């Protein structure tokens, strides 16, 4: 006996029913975040510059953002997730403006919770070592974000265009920092993400989505790797 034909619509309904009846909350979350992203991506990246580069060449994205959108003007650069300091050092080189200020936040003890199979709790630890630099514009704020960022933000007065670099991978860390910087984030603020769509958009993208929903923010993607893993947005509202 031949199998009954199932059309695409029926398959989608079957997949949705199976997700609802057998799926875990994690699976629902992945599905919800991915569908949400797919529904927005065309509009959000309408004017984006698309770049092709490998992980080791991610400086290309920073260079593009600095050259095209910042044009070497002074910036207040805050990086959340510094580890060995590769990306903050890239930015120190790319933006030599003497008025720029660079702040790196990290516990330097690695991820505070399990992330992926290859990046469990403690991954990326530098065993407390802080990156070495003789650039006087750079300073490091050592500790768990949840112990340092709120106080820093309360005492911080921006002097230049704000550039935030979210490279902490985790939903919790990313959302915590965005929420605590909300009073400084303005239209024109640039925010870079290093793992935007990791784990089906349930980490950095989900944090941005929840931040925007909670604080009535909006954004446009200004430059992105073609797979949307690494990108830069500009806050528009
Ligand atoms: C992927 S690494 C950063 C890589 C770095 N930007 C580079 O250029 O190589 C992620 C970093 O985020 C830090 N991190 C994540 N969540 C944190 C939190 N809640 N508090 C402090 N540090 C955190 C970890 O310690 C880790 O060093």
CSV table of C-alpha atoms and ligand atoms in Angstrom, one decimal:
chain,number,residue,atom,x,y,z
A,1,UNK,CA,0.0,0.0,0.0
A,2,UNK,CA,1.4,3.4,-0.9
A,3,UNK,CA,2.0,6.0,1.8
A,4,UNK,CA,-0.5,8.9,1.8
A,5,UNK,CA,1.0,12.2,0.5
A,6,UNK,CA,1.6,14.9,3.0
A,7,UNK,CA,1.8,18.4,1.7
A,8,UNK,CA,4.1,21.1,3.1
A,9,UNK,CA,1.4,22.8,5.1
A,10,UNK,CA,0.4,19.6,6.8
A,11,UNK,CA,4.0,18.9,7.6
A,12,UNK,CA,4.4,22.3,9.2
A,13,UNK,CA,1.3,21.7,11.3
A,14,UNK,CA,2.6,18.3,12.2
A,15,UNK,CA,5.9,19.8,13.3
A,16,UNK,CA,4.2,22.5,15.4
A,17,UNK,CA,1.9,19.9,17.1
A,18,UNK,CA,4.9,17.7,17.8
A,19,UNK,CA,6.8,20.7,19.2
A,20,UNK,CA,3.8,21.6,21.5
A,21,UNK,CA,3.1,18.1,22.7
A,22,UNK,CA,6.6,16.7,23.0
A,23,UNK,CA,8.9,19.7,22.9
A,24,UNK,CA,10.8,21.0,25.9
A,25,UNK,CA,10.6,24.6,27.0
A,26,UNK,CA,14.1,25.0,25.5
A,27,UNK,CA,12.9,23.7,22.2
A,28,UNK,CA,9.9,26.1,22.3
A,29,UNK,CA,12.2,29.0,23.1
A,30,UNK,CA,14.6,28.1,20.2
A,31,UNK,CA,11.6,27.9,17.8
A,32,UNK,CA,10.1,31.2,19.1
A,33,UNK,CA,13.4,33.1,18.9
A,34,UNK,CA,14.2,31.8,15.4
A,35,UNK,CA,10.7,32.6,14.0
A,36,UNK,CA,10.8,36.0,15.6
A,37,UNK,CA,14.2,36.7,14.0
A,38,UNK,CA,13.2,35.5,10.6
A,39,UNK,CA,10.1,37.7,10.7
A,40,UNK,CA,12.3,40.8,11.3
A,41,UNK,CA,15.5,40.2,9.5
A,42,UNK,CA,14.7,41.6,6.1
A,43,UNK,CA,13.4,44.9,7.4
A,44,UNK,CA,16.2,45.2,10.0
A,45,UNK,CA,19.0,44.6,7.5
A,46,UNK,CA,17.6,46.6,4.6
A,47,UNK,CA,20.5,49.1,4.6
A,48,UNK,CA,23.1,46.8,6.1
A,49,UNK,CA,26.6,46.2,4.7
A,50,UNK,CA,27.2,42.5,4.2
A,51,UNK,CA,30.7,41.3,4.8
A,52,UNK,CA,32.3,37.9,4.3
A,53,UNK,CA,35.1,37.0,6.7
A,54,UNK,CA,36.3,34.2,8.9
A,55,UNK,CA,36.4,34.3,12.8
A,56,UNK,CA,40.1,35.1,12.8
A,57,UNK,CA,39.4,38.1,10.6
A,58,UNK,CA,36.5,39.6,12.7
A,59,UNK,CA,38.6,42.8,12.8
A,60,UNK,CA,37.1,43.5,9.4
A,61,UNK,CA,33.7,44.1,10.9
A,62,UNK,CA,35.2,46.5,13.5
A,63,UNK,CA,37.2,48.3,10.8
A,64,UNK,CA,34.1,48.7,8.7
A,65,UNK,CA,32.1,50.1,11.6
A,66,UNK,CA,34.9,52.4,12.7
A,67,UNK,CA,35.7,53.7,9.2
A,68,UNK,CA,32.1,54.0,7.8
A,69,UNK,CA,30.0,54.9,10.8
A,70,UNK,CA,32.4,56.4,13.5
A,71,UNK,CA,34.9,57.9,11.1
A,72,UNK,CA,37.6,57.8,13.7
A,73,UNK,CA,35.7,60.3,15.9
A,74,UNK,CA,36.2,59.8,19.7
A,75,UNK,CA,34.1,57.0,21.2
A,76,UNK,CA,33.3,55.6,24.6
A,77,UNK,CA,33.8,51.9,24.0
A,78,UNK,CA,32.6,49.4,26.6
A,79,UNK,CA,33.3,45.7,26.0
A,80,UNK,CA,31.5,43.1,28.0
A,81,UNK,CA,33.5,39.9,27.8
A,82,UNK,CA,37.2,40.7,27.3
A,83,UNK,CA,39.1,37.4,28.1
A,84,UNK,CA,42.6,37.6,26.5
A,85,UNK,CA,41.8,41.1,25.1
A,86,UNK,CA,42.0,40.4,21.4
A,87,UNK,CA,38.9,42.5,20.4
A,88,UNK,CA,39.5,45.4,22.7
A,89,UNK,CA,43.1,45.6,21.5
A,90,UNK,CA,41.8,45.6,17.9
A,91,UNK,CA,39.6,48.6,18.8
A,92,UNK,CA,42.5,50.4,20.5
A,93,UNK,CA,44.4,50.1,17.2
A,94,UNK,CA,41.5,51.0,14.9
A,95,UNK,CA,40.5,54.1,16.8
A,96,UNK,CA,43.6,56.1,17.8
A,97,UNK,CA,41.6,59.2,18.7
A,98,UNK,CA,43.2,60.5,22.0
A,99,UNK,CA,39.8,61.5,23.4
A,100,UNK,CA,38.4,57.9,23.1
A,101,UNK,CA,37.9,55.9,26.2
A,102,UNK,CA,37.9,52.1,26.4
A,103,UNK,CA,36.4,50.1,29.2
A,104,UNK,CA,36.7,46.3,29.4
A,105,UNK,CA,34.5,44.3,31.8
A,106,UNK,CA,35.2,40.7,32.7
A,107,UNK,CA,35.7,38.5,35.7
A,108,UNK,CA,38.6,37.0,33.9
A,109,UNK,CA,37.4,33.7,35.4
A,110,UNK,CA,35.5,32.5,32.4
A,111,UNK,CA,31.8,32.0,31.7
A,112,UNK,CA,29.7,32.0,35.0
A,113,UNK,CA,27.4,29.3,33.7
A,114,UNK,CA,27.4,26.5,31.2
A,115,UNK,CA,26.9,27.7,27.6
A,116,UNK,CA,27.5,25.2,24.8
A,117,UNK,CA,29.0,21.7,24.9
A,118,UNK,CA,32.3,23.2,23.9
A,119,UNK,CA,32.0,26.2,26.3
A,120,UNK,CA,31.0,25.0,29.8
A,121,UNK,CA,31.2,27.1,32.9
A,122,UNK,CA,34.7,28.5,33.3
A,123,UNK,CA,35.4,28.5,29.5
A,124,UNK,CA,37.7,31.4,28.3
A,125,UNK,CA,39.2,31.9,31.8
A,126,UNK,CA,42.5,33.8,31.9
A,127,UNK,CA,42.9,32.7,35.5
A,128,UNK,CA,42.4,36.2,36.7
A,129,UNK,CA,45.0,37.7,34.3
A,130,UNK,CA,44.1,41.1,32.8
A,131,UNK,CA,45.3,41.9,29.3
A,132,UNK,CA,48.4,43.9,29.1
A,133,UNK,CA,48.4,47.2,27.3
A,134,UNK,CA,50.3,50.4,27.7
A,135,UNK,CA,47.5,52.5,26.1
A,136,UNK,CA,46.4,54.9,28.8
A,137,UNK,CA,42.9,55.2,27.3
A,138,UNK,CA,42.1,51.6,28.4
A,139,UNK,CA,40.8,50.5,31.7
A,140,UNK,CA,39.5,47.1,33.0
A,141,UNK,CA,36.7,46.6,35.4
A,142,UNK,CA,37.2,43.2,37.0
A,143,UNK,CA,34.5,41.1,38.5
A,144,UNK,CA,31.2,39.5,37.7
A,145,UNK,CA,29.1,42.0,35.6
A,146,UNK,CA,26.3,41.5,38.2
A,147,UNK,CA,28.7,42.9,40.8
A,148,UNK,CA,30.3,45.7,38.8
A,149,UNK,CA,28.2,47.0,35.9
A,150,UNK,CA,25.4,48.7,37.8
A,151,UNK,CA,27.7,50.8,39.9
A,152,UNK,CA,29.9,51.7,37.0
A,153,UNK,CA,26.9,52.8,35.0
A,154,UNK,CA,25.6,54.9,37.8
A,155,UNK,CA,28.9,56.8,38.0
A,156,UNK,CA,29.6,57.0,34.3
A,157,UNK,CA,29.1,60.2,32.3
A,158,UNK,CA,29.4,59.5,28.6
A,159,UNK,CA,31.5,62.1,26.7
A,160,UNK,CA,31.6,60.6,23.3
A,161,UNK,CA,29.4,58.4,21.1
A,162,UNK,CA,28.8,55.1,22.9
A,163,UNK,CA,29.9,51.9,21.3
A,164,UNK,CA,29.0,48.7,23.2
A,165,UNK,CA,30.6,45.4,22.3
A,166,UNK,CA,28.7,42.4,23.7
A,167,UNK,CA,31.0,39.4,23.7
A,168,UNK,CA,29.8,37.5,26.8
A,169,UNK,CA,27.9,34.9,24.8
A,170,UNK,CA,25.3,34.3,27.5
A,171,UNK,CA,21.7,35.6,27.5
A,172,UNK,CA,21.9,36.5,31.2
A,173,UNK,CA,25.2,38.4,30.9
A,174,UNK,CA,24.1,40.3,27.7
A,175,UNK,CA,20.7,41.3,29.0
A,176,UNK,CA,22.1,42.4,32.4
A,177,UNK,CA,24.6,44.7,30.7
A,178,UNK,CA,22.1,46.2,28.2
A,179,UNK,CA,19.5,46.9,30.9
A,180,UNK,CA,22.1,48.5,33.2
A,181,UNK,CA,23.4,50.7,30.4
A,182,UNK,CA,19.9,51.7,29.3
A,183,UNK,CA,20.2,55.3,30.6
A,184,UNK,CA,23.3,55.8,28.4
A,185,UNK,CA,22.0,54.1,25.3
A,186,UNK,CA,20.6,56.7,22.8
A,187,UNK,CA,19.6,56.8,19.1
A,188,UNK,CA,23.1,56.6,17.4
A,189,UNK,CA,24.6,54.2,20.0
A,190,UNK,CA,26.3,51.4,18.2
A,191,UNK,CA,26.2,47.9,19.6
A,192,UNK,CA,28.3,45.0,18.3
A,193,UNK,CA,27.4,41.3,18.9
A,194,UNK,CA,29.9,38.5,18.6
A,195,UNK,CA,27.5,35.5,18.7
A,196,UNK,CA,24.3,37.1,17.7
A,197,UNK,CA,22.5,33.9,16.5
A,198,UNK,CA,24.2,31.3,18.7
A,199,UNK,CA,21.9,28.4,19.9
A,200,UNK,CA,19.1,29.5,17.5
A,201,UNK,CA,19.0,33.1,18.7
A,202,UNK,CA,18.4,32.2,22.3
A,203,UNK,CA,21.4,34.1,23.7
A,204,UNK,CA,22.6,37.5,22.4
A,205,UNK,CA,19.7,38.0,20.0
A,206,UNK,CA,17.2,37.0,22.7
A,207,UNK,CA,18.8,39.4,25.1
A,208,UNK,CA,18.5,42.2,22.5
A,209,UNK,CA,14.9,41.3,21.7
A,210,UNK,CA,13.9,41.3,25.4
A,211,UNK,CA,15.8,44.5,26.1
A,212,UNK,CA,14.1,46.3,23.1
A,213,UNK,CA,10.6,45.0,24.3
A,214,UNK,CA,11.2,46.1,27.8
A,215,UNK,CA,12.8,49.5,27.2
A,216,UNK,CA,10.8,50.5,24.1
A,217,UNK,CA,14.0,50.4,21.9
A,218,UNK,CA,14.4,49.8,18.3
A,219,UNK,CA,17.5,49.3,16.0
A,220,UNK,CA,18.7,48.8,12.5
A,221,UNK,CA,21.5,46.4,11.5
A,222,UNK,CA,24.3,48.5,10.0
A,223,UNK,CA,26.9,45.9,9.1
A,224,UNK,CA,26.9,42.1,9.4
A,225,UNK,CA,28.7,38.9,8.4
A,226,UNK,CA,26.5,37.2,5.9
A,227,UNK,CA,25.4,34.5,8.4
A,228,UNK,CA,24.4,37.1,11.0
A,229,UNK,CA,26.7,35.6,13.6
A,230,UNK,CA,28.7,38.8,14.0
A,231,UNK,CA,27.1,42.1,13.5
A,232,UNK,CA,26.7,45.7,14.5
A,233,UNK,CA,23.4,47.6,15.1
A,234,UNK,CA,22.6,51.2,15.5
A,235,UNK,CA,19.9,52.2,18.1
A,236,UNK,CA,17.2,54.2,16.3
A,237,UNK,CA,14.7,54.6,19.2
B,1,LIG,C1,34.1,34.7,24.4
B,1,LIG,S1,34.9,35.4,25.8
B,1,LIG,C2,35.4,37.0,25.3
B,1,LIG,C3,36.3,37.1,24.1
B,1,LIG,C4,37.0,38.4,23.8
B,1,LIG,N1,36.2,39.5,23.5
B,1,LIG,C5,38.1,38.3,22.8
B,1,LIG,O1,38.3,39.2,22.0
B,1,LIG,O2,38.7,37.2,22.7
B,1,LIG,C6,33.6,35.7,26.9
B,1,LIG,C7,34.0,36.4,28.2
B,1,LIG,O3,32.9,36.8,28.9
B,1,LIG,C8,33.1,36.8,30.3
B,1,LIG,N2,31.8,36.8,31.0
B,1,LIG,C9,30.6,36.2,30.6
B,1,LIG,N3,29.7,36.5,31.4
B,1,LIG,C10,30.2,37.2,32.4
B,1,LIG,C11,29.7,37.8,33.6
B,1,LIG,N4,28.4,37.7,34.0
B,1,LIG,N5,30.5,38.5,34.4
B,1,LIG,C12,31.8,38.7,34.0
B,1,LIG,N6,32.4,38.2,32.9
B,1,LIG,C13,31.6,37.4,32.1
B,1,LIG,C14,33.9,35.5,30.5
B,1,LIG,O4,34.7,35.6,31.6
B,1,LIG,C15,34.8,35.4,29.2
B,1,LIG,O5,36.0,35.9,29.4
